[in-house]
Amino acid sequence: MYPIDLELLEDCPPGWISHCTYSGQYGNAKIPTRLTEEILTGNKTLRISYADETSFSHPLRLIDSRTSTGRKPTHKLAVCAYPVVQMTDWTQLVRFMESWIAHGATKFFIVFQSSSTEFDAMLRIYENDERIDVERVHWGVLPTAANISLEEDPNGNVNRAEVR
C-alpha cells in the first residue's frame, strides 16, 4: 500500500459538498518505478480504496501519458471546456473555439451533457474540422433515488449552481 497525499483543487465551503463523498481533490502517490512498469504491462493491477475500508478496493487503469523521446507530441496545446449543460448560444462556442485556435490549440475536450440543436450543429462543424481534434466527453447526471431532496441531490452541486 502506498499512501496518497490529497490536495484540494480550491478552497470549497463545506455547505457546497455537505452530502457528497467526493469533492474537488487530486492525489499524489509515490509508486516504485518497477511496480509502475508492471502495472503498465498488465502484470499487476493498481487498486484504490479508503484507508479504513481496504477490503472494498476498486481497480484503476494506469495510462502512460509520457511521450517517448522518439515520438513527437500530437498536439502542442489542448483545452478542456467547462461542462456544456443546456447550452443554447452557439456564438459562444465559436468565440471560445476561435480564440483558442488563434492561440495554437489543436486538441479540444468538450465535456458535454445537453445543448440546443443549433449549438450541437456548430460543435459538429468543429468536430469535422481537419485542423483540430475535438473530443466529446459525455457527462451525465449522477444516479439518485426518486425521492431525494434538493439538499441531498449531488447533481445540484456539480457546478456549484445551487444557491442555499
Short mmCIF file of C-alpha atoms in Angstrom, two decimals:
data_model
loop_
_atom_site.label_atom_id
_atom_site.label_comp_id
_atom_site.label_asym_id
_atom_site.label_seq_id
_atom_site.Cartn_x
_atom_site.Cartn_y
_atom_site.Cartn_z
CA MET A 1 0.00 0.00 0.00
CA TYR A 2 1.18 3.49 -0.84
CA PRO A 3 -0.37 6.49 0.88
CA ILE A 4 -1.94 9.22 -1.22
CA ASP A 5 -1.41 12.85 -0.33
CA LEU A 6 -4.69 14.63 -1.12
CA GLU A 7 -4.75 18.24 -2.23
CA LEU A 8 -7.85 20.43 -2.58
CA LEU A 9 -8.27 21.91 -6.04
CA GLU A 10 -9.56 25.06 -4.38
CA ASP A 11 -10.93 26.01 -1.00
CA CYS A 12 -14.57 24.97 -1.01
CA PRO A 13 -17.10 25.88 1.69
CA PRO A 14 -18.44 22.71 3.36
CA GLY A 15 -22.03 23.71 2.55
CA TRP A 16 -21.40 23.00 -1.12
CA ILE A 17 -20.31 19.41 -0.54
CA SER A 18 -22.38 18.55 2.52
CA HIS A 19 -23.78 15.25 1.26
CA CYS A 20 -21.08 14.18 -1.17
CA THR A 21 -18.45 11.53 -0.60
CA TYR A 22 -16.07 13.15 -3.07
CA SER A 23 -15.08 16.74 -3.64
CA GLY A 24 -12.60 18.54 -5.87
CA GLN A 25 -9.36 16.87 -4.89
CA TYR A 26 -6.45 15.18 -6.56
CA GLY A 27 -3.95 12.84 -5.03
CA ASN A 28 -0.30 12.02 -5.47
CA ALA A 29 1.21 8.65 -4.65
CA LYS A 30 4.84 7.65 -4.99
CA ILE A 31 4.96 4.20 -6.60
CA PRO A 32 8.31 2.48 -7.30
CA THR A 33 9.32 2.53 -10.98
CA ARG A 34 9.49 -1.29 -11.12
CA LEU A 35 5.89 -1.58 -9.93
CA THR A 36 4.73 1.15 -12.33
CA GLU A 37 6.18 -0.80 -15.28
CA GLU A 38 4.44 -4.00 -14.11
CA ILE A 39 1.13 -2.12 -13.87
CA LEU A 40 1.57 -0.60 -17.35
CA THR A 41 2.31 -4.02 -18.89
CA GLY A 42 -0.73 -5.54 -17.19
CA ASN A 43 1.22 -7.89 -14.90
CA LYS A 44 -0.07 -6.12 -11.77
CA THR A 45 -3.29 -4.25 -11.02
CA LEU A 46 -3.47 -0.83 -9.40
CA ARG A 47 -6.32 -0.59 -6.89
CA ILE A 48 -7.68 2.23 -4.75
CA SER A 49 -9.69 2.20 -1.53
CA TYR A 50 -10.46 4.25 1.55
CA ALA A 51 -7.80 3.85 4.24
CA ASP A 52 -10.39 2.45 6.66
CA GLU A 53 -12.13 0.19 4.10
CA THR A 54 -9.29 -1.59 2.29
CA SER A 55 -11.46 -4.66 1.63
CA PHE A 56 -13.60 -2.53 -0.73
CA SER A 57 -10.99 -1.62 -3.33
CA HIS A 58 -11.55 -0.74 -6.98
CA PRO A 59 -9.15 -1.36 -9.88
CA LEU A 60 -7.72 1.66 -11.67
CA ARG A 61 -6.35 1.72 -15.20
CA LEU A 62 -2.97 3.43 -15.35
CA ILE A 63 -2.41 5.25 -18.63
CA ASP A 64 1.15 6.12 -19.63
CA SER A 65 0.82 9.68 -20.92
CA ARG A 66 4.56 10.29 -21.23
CA THR A 67 5.79 11.00 -24.73
CA SER A 68 8.72 8.89 -25.80
CA THR A 69 11.89 10.63 -26.95
CA GLY A 70 11.47 9.19 -30.44
CA ARG A 71 7.90 10.40 -30.89
CA LYS A 72 6.75 13.96 -31.31
CA PRO A 73 3.66 15.02 -29.34
CA THR A 74 0.49 15.02 -31.44
CA HIS A 75 -0.73 18.33 -30.00
CA LYS A 76 1.10 21.32 -28.55
CA LEU A 77 -1.89 22.81 -26.74
CA ALA A 78 -5.03 21.03 -25.55
CA VAL A 79 -8.06 22.73 -24.00
CA CYS A 80 -10.74 21.22 -21.77
CA ALA A 81 -14.02 23.15 -21.72
CA TYR A 82 -16.27 23.64 -18.71
CA PRO A 83 -19.24 21.21 -18.82
CA VAL A 84 -21.79 22.12 -21.50
CA VAL A 85 -25.22 21.92 -19.85
CA GLN A 86 -28.35 23.25 -21.56
CA MET A 87 -26.23 25.48 -23.79
CA THR A 88 -28.15 27.34 -26.49
CA ASP A 89 -25.90 30.21 -27.62
CA TRP A 90 -23.80 28.73 -30.43
CA THR A 91 -21.97 32.05 -30.87
CA GLN A 92 -20.23 31.44 -27.53
CA LEU A 93 -18.85 28.19 -28.92
CA VAL A 94 -17.47 29.98 -31.99
CA ARG A 95 -15.87 32.67 -29.81
CA PHE A 96 -14.35 30.02 -27.49
CA MET A 97 -13.03 27.77 -30.26
CA GLU A 98 -11.65 30.51 -32.50
CA SER A 99 -9.91 32.25 -29.59
CA TRP A 100 -8.12 29.04 -28.60
CA ILE A 101 -7.32 28.09 -32.21
CA ALA A 102 -5.72 31.53 -32.63
CA HIS A 103 -3.54 30.73 -29.60
CA GLY A 104 -2.40 27.44 -31.14
CA ALA A 105 -4.80 24.90 -29.63
CA THR A 106 -5.29 21.80 -31.76
CA LYS A 107 -6.98 19.45 -29.26
CA PHE A 108 -10.29 20.18 -27.52
CA PHE A 109 -12.06 18.14 -24.85
CA ILE A 110 -15.68 19.26 -24.68
CA VAL A 111 -17.38 17.94 -21.54
CA PHE A 112 -20.92 17.61 -22.85
CA GLN A 113 -24.33 16.94 -21.35
CA SER A 114 -27.02 18.85 -23.24
CA SER A 115 -27.44 21.67 -25.75
CA SER A 116 -29.75 23.14 -28.36
CA THR A 117 -29.85 21.71 -31.88
CA GLU A 118 -28.05 24.80 -33.20
CA PHE A 119 -25.23 24.55 -30.65
CA ASP A 120 -24.82 20.83 -31.39
CA ALA A 121 -24.69 21.52 -35.14
CA MET A 122 -21.95 24.11 -34.65
CA LEU A 123 -19.99 21.69 -32.45
CA ARG A 124 -20.25 19.07 -35.23
CA ILE A 125 -18.72 21.56 -37.67
CA TYR A 126 -15.70 21.86 -35.38
CA GLU A 127 -15.58 18.07 -34.90
CA ASN A 128 -15.21 17.74 -38.70
CA ASP A 129 -12.54 20.46 -38.98
CA GLU A 130 -9.33 18.70 -40.07
CA ARG A 131 -7.08 21.35 -38.46
CA ILE A 132 -8.18 20.38 -34.95
CA ASP A 133 -9.18 17.33 -32.91
CA VAL A 134 -12.42 17.70 -30.91
CA GLU A 135 -13.37 15.00 -28.43
CA ARG A 136 -16.76 14.99 -26.72
CA VAL A 137 -16.56 13.73 -23.17
CA HIS A 138 -20.10 12.64 -22.34
CA TRP A 139 -21.15 13.75 -18.88
CA GLY A 140 -24.43 12.60 -17.42
CA VAL A 141 -26.13 13.29 -14.16
CA LEU A 142 -25.31 11.10 -11.19
CA PRO A 143 -27.96 8.47 -10.41
CA THR A 144 -30.13 9.31 -7.41
CA ALA A 145 -33.18 7.95 -5.63
CA ALA A 146 -36.53 9.19 -6.95
CA ASN A 147 -37.48 10.82 -3.65
CA ILE A 148 -34.20 12.63 -2.95
CA SER A 149 -34.43 16.19 -1.66
CA LEU A 150 -32.75 19.14 -3.39
CA GLU A 151 -30.39 19.44 -0.41
CA GLU A 152 -29.16 15.87 -0.83
CA ASP A 153 -29.07 15.72 -4.64
CA PRO A 154 -25.37 15.77 -5.63
CA ASN A 155 -26.23 16.91 -9.19
CA GLY A 156 -27.10 20.37 -7.89
CA ASN A 157 -23.59 20.76 -6.50
CA VAL A 158 -21.57 19.67 -9.53
CA ASN A 159 -21.28 23.18 -10.98
CA ARG A 160 -21.97 24.92 -7.66
CA ALA A 161 -25.02 26.38 -9.38
CA GLU A 162 -27.35 25.83 -6.45
CA VAL A 163 -27.70 28.70 -4.02
CA ARG A 164 -28.57 27.73 -0.48
#
